[in-house]
Amino acid sequence: MAYTGGELNWLNGRYGISAPANSVPVMKLIRTHCPKTRSELCELIGWHYRTVCPCGIRSRGTVADFGKNLYDAQMRAWGRYRYSLRDCIQWEYDLFVSQSLKGRALENSAMTQLRAALPHLIFTEARGYLDEELRIDILIQQENRILGGVQVKPRSFNHMRQGVIHRNHAANRKLGRPVIYLFYDNAERFVNLPEALAAIRRAGK
């Protein structure tokens, strides 16, 4: 069941199971420790639950724990279990491990393509407050001036619950500059790159 959409996506969002405060700030973990494989990332998540790491990142459980939380949430939401525990653990594994590693690679690909298309601008990885609180993946600068930010998202983001989308946009607005969304499809192609480039050019005027 290697799919992170559907009813379990709704359930996960409804109860905030994968929210960083309830699970692990997985993209920060990836940036800090640079795991290369899915098994390495899965082990890192568990290690940061069992051990206090000098990096300061803490996990509230293992991937299996997050799957159990998703499984248990079914009874609260539906009064019965529609999906097995195995299905729920696999769903959270796909989200935290498979999709997160893919997301990291796509962020790097986005920066490469943006730098090639707009060499007069500076594109850097957003870190700390910009990433964790403002939900920005890439910072756009011209000399010392911040022009805006970029969020790299799957196209399916547009079909998520409106509350999730609104929270992202509300966090983005705190930057005080435009935040452009760059969407990718299942083939990992950026589907709105020309429009995103045009929006970035407008931000620089």
CSV table of C-alpha atoms in Angstrom, one decimal:
chain,number,residue,atom,x,y,z
A,1,MET,CA,0.0,0.0,0.0
A,2,ALA,CA,2.7,2.5,-1.1
A,3,TYR,CA,0.3,5.5,-1.3
A,4,THR,CA,0.1,8.5,1.0
A,5,GLY,CA,-3.3,9.8,-0.1
A,6,GLY,CA,-6.9,8.7,0.5
A,7,GLU,CA,-8.8,8.1,3.7
A,8,LEU,CA,-5.6,7.6,5.7
A,9,ASN,CA,-4.3,10.9,4.5
A,10,TRP,CA,-7.5,12.6,5.8
A,11,LEU,CA,-7.2,10.7,9.1
A,12,ASN,CA,-3.5,11.6,9.5
A,13,GLY,CA,-4.3,15.3,9.0
A,14,ARG,CA,-7.4,15.3,11.1
A,15,TYR,CA,-5.5,14.1,14.2
A,16,GLY,CA,-2.1,15.7,13.4
A,17,ILE,CA,-0.4,12.4,13.6
A,18,SER,CA,2.6,13.4,11.4
A,19,ALA,CA,2.8,17.0,12.7
A,20,PRO,CA,6.4,17.6,13.7
A,21,ALA,CA,5.3,18.3,17.3
A,22,ASN,CA,3.6,14.9,17.5
A,23,SER,CA,6.2,12.9,15.6
A,24,VAL,CA,9.6,14.1,14.3
A,25,PRO,CA,10.8,17.1,12.2
A,26,VAL,CA,11.9,14.7,9.5
A,27,MET,CA,13.2,17.1,6.9
A,28,LYS,CA,15.3,18.8,9.6
A,29,LEU,CA,16.6,15.3,10.5
A,30,ILE,CA,17.5,14.6,6.9
A,31,ARG,CA,19.3,17.9,6.5
A,32,THR,CA,21.2,17.3,9.7
A,33,HIS,CA,22.3,13.7,9.3
A,34,CYS,CA,22.1,13.2,5.4
A,35,PRO,CA,20.8,9.6,5.3
A,36,LYS,CA,21.2,8.0,1.9
A,37,THR,CA,18.8,5.1,2.2
A,38,ARG,CA,15.3,4.4,3.5
A,39,SER,CA,16.5,2.0,6.1
A,40,GLU,CA,19.1,4.5,7.3
A,41,LEU,CA,16.4,7.2,7.7
A,42,CYS,CA,14.0,4.8,9.4
A,43,GLU,CA,16.7,3.9,11.9
A,44,LEU,CA,17.6,7.6,12.5
A,45,ILE,CA,14.0,8.3,13.4
A,46,GLY,CA,14.0,5.5,16.0
A,47,TRP,CA,17.4,6.4,17.3
A,48,HIS,CA,16.3,10.0,17.9
A,49,TYR,CA,13.4,8.6,20.0
A,50,ARG,CA,15.5,6.3,22.1
A,51,THR,CA,18.6,8.5,22.5
A,52,VAL,CA,19.3,12.2,23.2
A,53,CYS,CA,21.4,13.3,20.1
A,54,PRO,CA,23.7,16.3,20.3
A,55,CYS,CA,21.9,17.7,17.3
A,56,GLY,CA,18.9,18.5,19.5
A,57,ILE,CA,16.3,16.8,17.3
A,58,ARG,CA,13.9,14.5,19.2
A,59,SER,CA,11.4,12.1,17.8
A,60,ARG,CA,8.2,11.2,19.7
A,61,GLY,CA,8.3,7.6,18.5
A,62,THR,CA,9.4,5.2,15.8
A,63,VAL,CA,7.7,4.9,12.4
A,64,ALA,CA,5.9,1.9,13.8
A,65,ASP,CA,4.6,4.0,16.7
A,66,PHE,CA,3.3,6.6,14.3
A,67,GLY,CA,1.5,3.8,12.4
A,68,LYS,CA,0.0,2.6,15.6
A,69,ASN,CA,-1.2,6.1,16.3
A,70,LEU,CA,-2.9,6.2,12.9
A,71,TYR,CA,-4.4,2.8,13.5
A,72,ASP,CA,-5.9,3.9,16.9
A,73,ALA,CA,-7.3,7.1,15.4
A,74,GLN,CA,-9.6,5.1,13.2
A,75,MET,CA,-11.8,4.2,16.2
A,76,ARG,CA,-12.2,7.8,17.2
A,77,ALA,CA,-13.0,8.9,13.6
A,78,TRP,CA,-15.1,6.0,12.3
A,79,GLY,CA,-15.9,3.8,15.3
A,80,ARG,CA,-14.3,0.9,13.6
A,81,TYR,CA,-11.1,-0.2,11.9
A,82,ARG,CA,-11.1,0.2,8.2
A,83,TYR,CA,-7.4,-0.5,7.8
A,84,SER,CA,-5.1,-3.0,9.4
A,85,LEU,CA,-2.2,-2.0,11.7
A,86,ARG,CA,0.2,-3.2,9.0
A,87,ASP,CA,-1.5,-0.9,6.5
A,88,CYS,CA,-1.2,2.0,8.9
A,89,ILE,CA,2.5,1.4,9.6
A,90,GLN,CA,3.2,1.1,5.9
A,91,TRP,CA,1.3,4.4,5.2
A,92,GLU,CA,3.4,6.3,7.8
A,93,TYR,CA,6.6,4.6,6.5
A,94,ASP,CA,5.8,5.8,3.0
A,95,LEU,CA,5.1,9.3,4.3
A,96,PHE,CA,8.1,9.7,6.7
A,97,VAL,CA,10.7,7.7,4.9
A,98,SER,CA,9.9,7.2,1.2
A,99,GLN,CA,8.2,10.6,0.5
A,100,SER,CA,10.6,12.6,2.7
A,101,LEU,CA,13.7,11.3,1.0
A,102,LYS,CA,12.0,12.0,-2.4
A,103,GLY,CA,11.1,15.5,-1.2
A,104,ARG,CA,14.6,16.3,-0.2
A,105,ALA,CA,15.9,15.2,-3.6
A,106,LEU,CA,13.3,17.3,-5.3
A,107,GLU,CA,14.1,20.4,-3.3
A,108,ASN,CA,17.7,20.0,-4.5
A,109,SER,CA,16.6,19.5,-8.0
A,110,ALA,CA,14.4,22.6,-7.8
A,111,MET,CA,17.3,24.7,-6.6
A,112,THR,CA,19.4,23.5,-9.5
A,113,GLN,CA,16.8,24.4,-12.0
A,114,LEU,CA,16.0,27.7,-10.5
A,115,ARG,CA,19.6,28.7,-10.4
A,116,ALA,CA,20.1,27.7,-14.0
A,117,ALA,CA,17.0,29.7,-15.1
A,118,LEU,CA,17.6,32.8,-13.0
A,119,PRO,CA,21.4,33.0,-12.4
A,120,HIS,CA,21.2,36.7,-11.3
A,121,LEU,CA,19.3,35.6,-8.2
A,122,ILE,CA,20.5,33.6,-5.2
A,123,PHE,CA,18.6,30.4,-4.2
A,124,THR,CA,19.5,28.8,-0.9
A,125,GLU,CA,18.1,26.2,1.4
A,126,ALA,CA,15.8,27.7,4.0
A,127,ARG,CA,16.8,26.6,7.5
A,128,GLY,CA,15.7,27.0,11.1
A,129,TYR,CA,12.8,29.5,11.6
A,130,LEU,CA,12.2,30.0,7.9
A,131,ASP,CA,11.8,26.2,7.3
A,132,GLU,CA,10.2,25.1,10.6
A,133,GLU,CA,7.8,28.1,11.3
A,134,LEU,CA,7.3,29.8,7.9
A,135,ARG,CA,7.3,26.5,5.9
A,136,ILE,CA,9.7,27.7,3.2
A,137,ASP,CA,12.0,25.3,1.4
A,138,ILE,CA,14.1,27.7,-0.6
A,139,LEU,CA,15.0,31.3,0.1
A,140,ILE,CA,15.2,33.8,-2.9
A,141,GLN,CA,17.6,36.7,-2.5
A,142,GLN,CA,19.1,39.4,-4.7
A,143,GLU,CA,22.4,40.7,-3.2
A,144,ASN,CA,21.3,41.1,0.5
A,145,ARG,CA,17.6,41.6,-0.2
A,146,ILE,CA,15.1,38.8,0.4
A,147,LEU,CA,12.7,38.6,-2.5
A,148,GLY,CA,10.6,35.7,-1.3
A,149,GLY,CA,10.5,32.0,-0.9
A,150,VAL,CA,9.7,28.7,-2.6
A,151,GLN,CA,7.7,25.7,-1.4
A,152,VAL,CA,8.3,22.5,-3.2
A,153,LYS,CA,5.1,20.3,-3.0
A,154,PRO,CA,3.5,17.4,-4.7
A,155,ARG,CA,0.6,18.4,-6.9
A,156,SER,CA,-1.7,16.5,-4.6
A,157,PHE,CA,-1.1,19.2,-2.0
A,158,ASN,CA,-3.9,21.2,-3.8
A,159,HIS,CA,-6.4,18.4,-2.9
A,160,MET,CA,-5.6,18.3,0.8
A,161,ARG,CA,-8.0,19.6,3.5
A,162,GLN,CA,-8.5,23.3,3.3
A,163,GLY,CA,-7.3,23.7,6.9
A,164,VAL,CA,-3.9,22.2,6.0
A,165,ILE,CA,-3.6,24.5,3.0
A,166,HIS,CA,-4.6,27.6,4.9
A,167,ARG,CA,-2.1,26.8,7.7
A,168,ASN,CA,0.7,26.6,5.2
A,169,HIS,CA,-0.3,29.9,3.6
A,170,ALA,CA,-0.7,31.6,7.0
A,171,ALA,CA,2.8,30.5,7.9
A,172,ASN,CA,4.2,31.7,4.5
A,173,ARG,CA,2.6,35.1,5.0
A,174,LYS,CA,4.8,35.8,8.0
A,175,LEU,CA,7.8,36.2,5.6
A,176,GLY,CA,6.2,39.4,4.3
A,177,ARG,CA,7.3,38.5,0.8
A,178,PRO,CA,5.8,36.3,-1.9
A,179,VAL,CA,6.1,32.5,-1.4
A,180,ILE,CA,5.8,30.6,-4.7
A,181,TYR,CA,4.7,27.0,-4.8
A,182,LEU,CA,6.5,24.7,-7.2
A,183,PHE,CA,4.5,21.5,-7.7
A,184,TYR,CA,5.8,18.1,-9.0
A,185,ASP,CA,3.8,15.1,-10.3
A,186,ASN,CA,4.2,11.4,-9.8
A,187,ALA,CA,7.0,11.3,-12.4
A,188,GLU,CA,8.9,13.9,-10.3
A,189,ARG,CA,8.5,16.6,-13.0
A,190,PHE,CA,7.8,20.2,-12.0
A,191,VAL,CA,4.5,20.9,-13.6
A,192,ASN,CA,4.3,24.7,-13.1
A,193,LEU,CA,8.0,25.7,-13.5
A,194,PRO,CA,7.3,28.4,-16.1
A,195,GLU,CA,4.7,30.0,-13.9
A,196,ALA,CA,6.9,29.8,-10.9
A,197,LEU,CA,9.8,31.4,-12.7
A,198,ALA,CA,7.5,34.2,-13.9
A,199,ALA,CA,6.3,34.8,-10.3
A,200,ILE,CA,9.9,35.0,-9.1
A,201,ARG,CA,10.8,37.5,-11.8
A,202,ARG,CA,7.8,39.7,-10.7
A,203,ALA,CA,9.0,39.5,-7.1
A,204,GLY,CA,12.4,40.9,-8.1
A,205,LYS,CA,10.9,44.0,-9.8
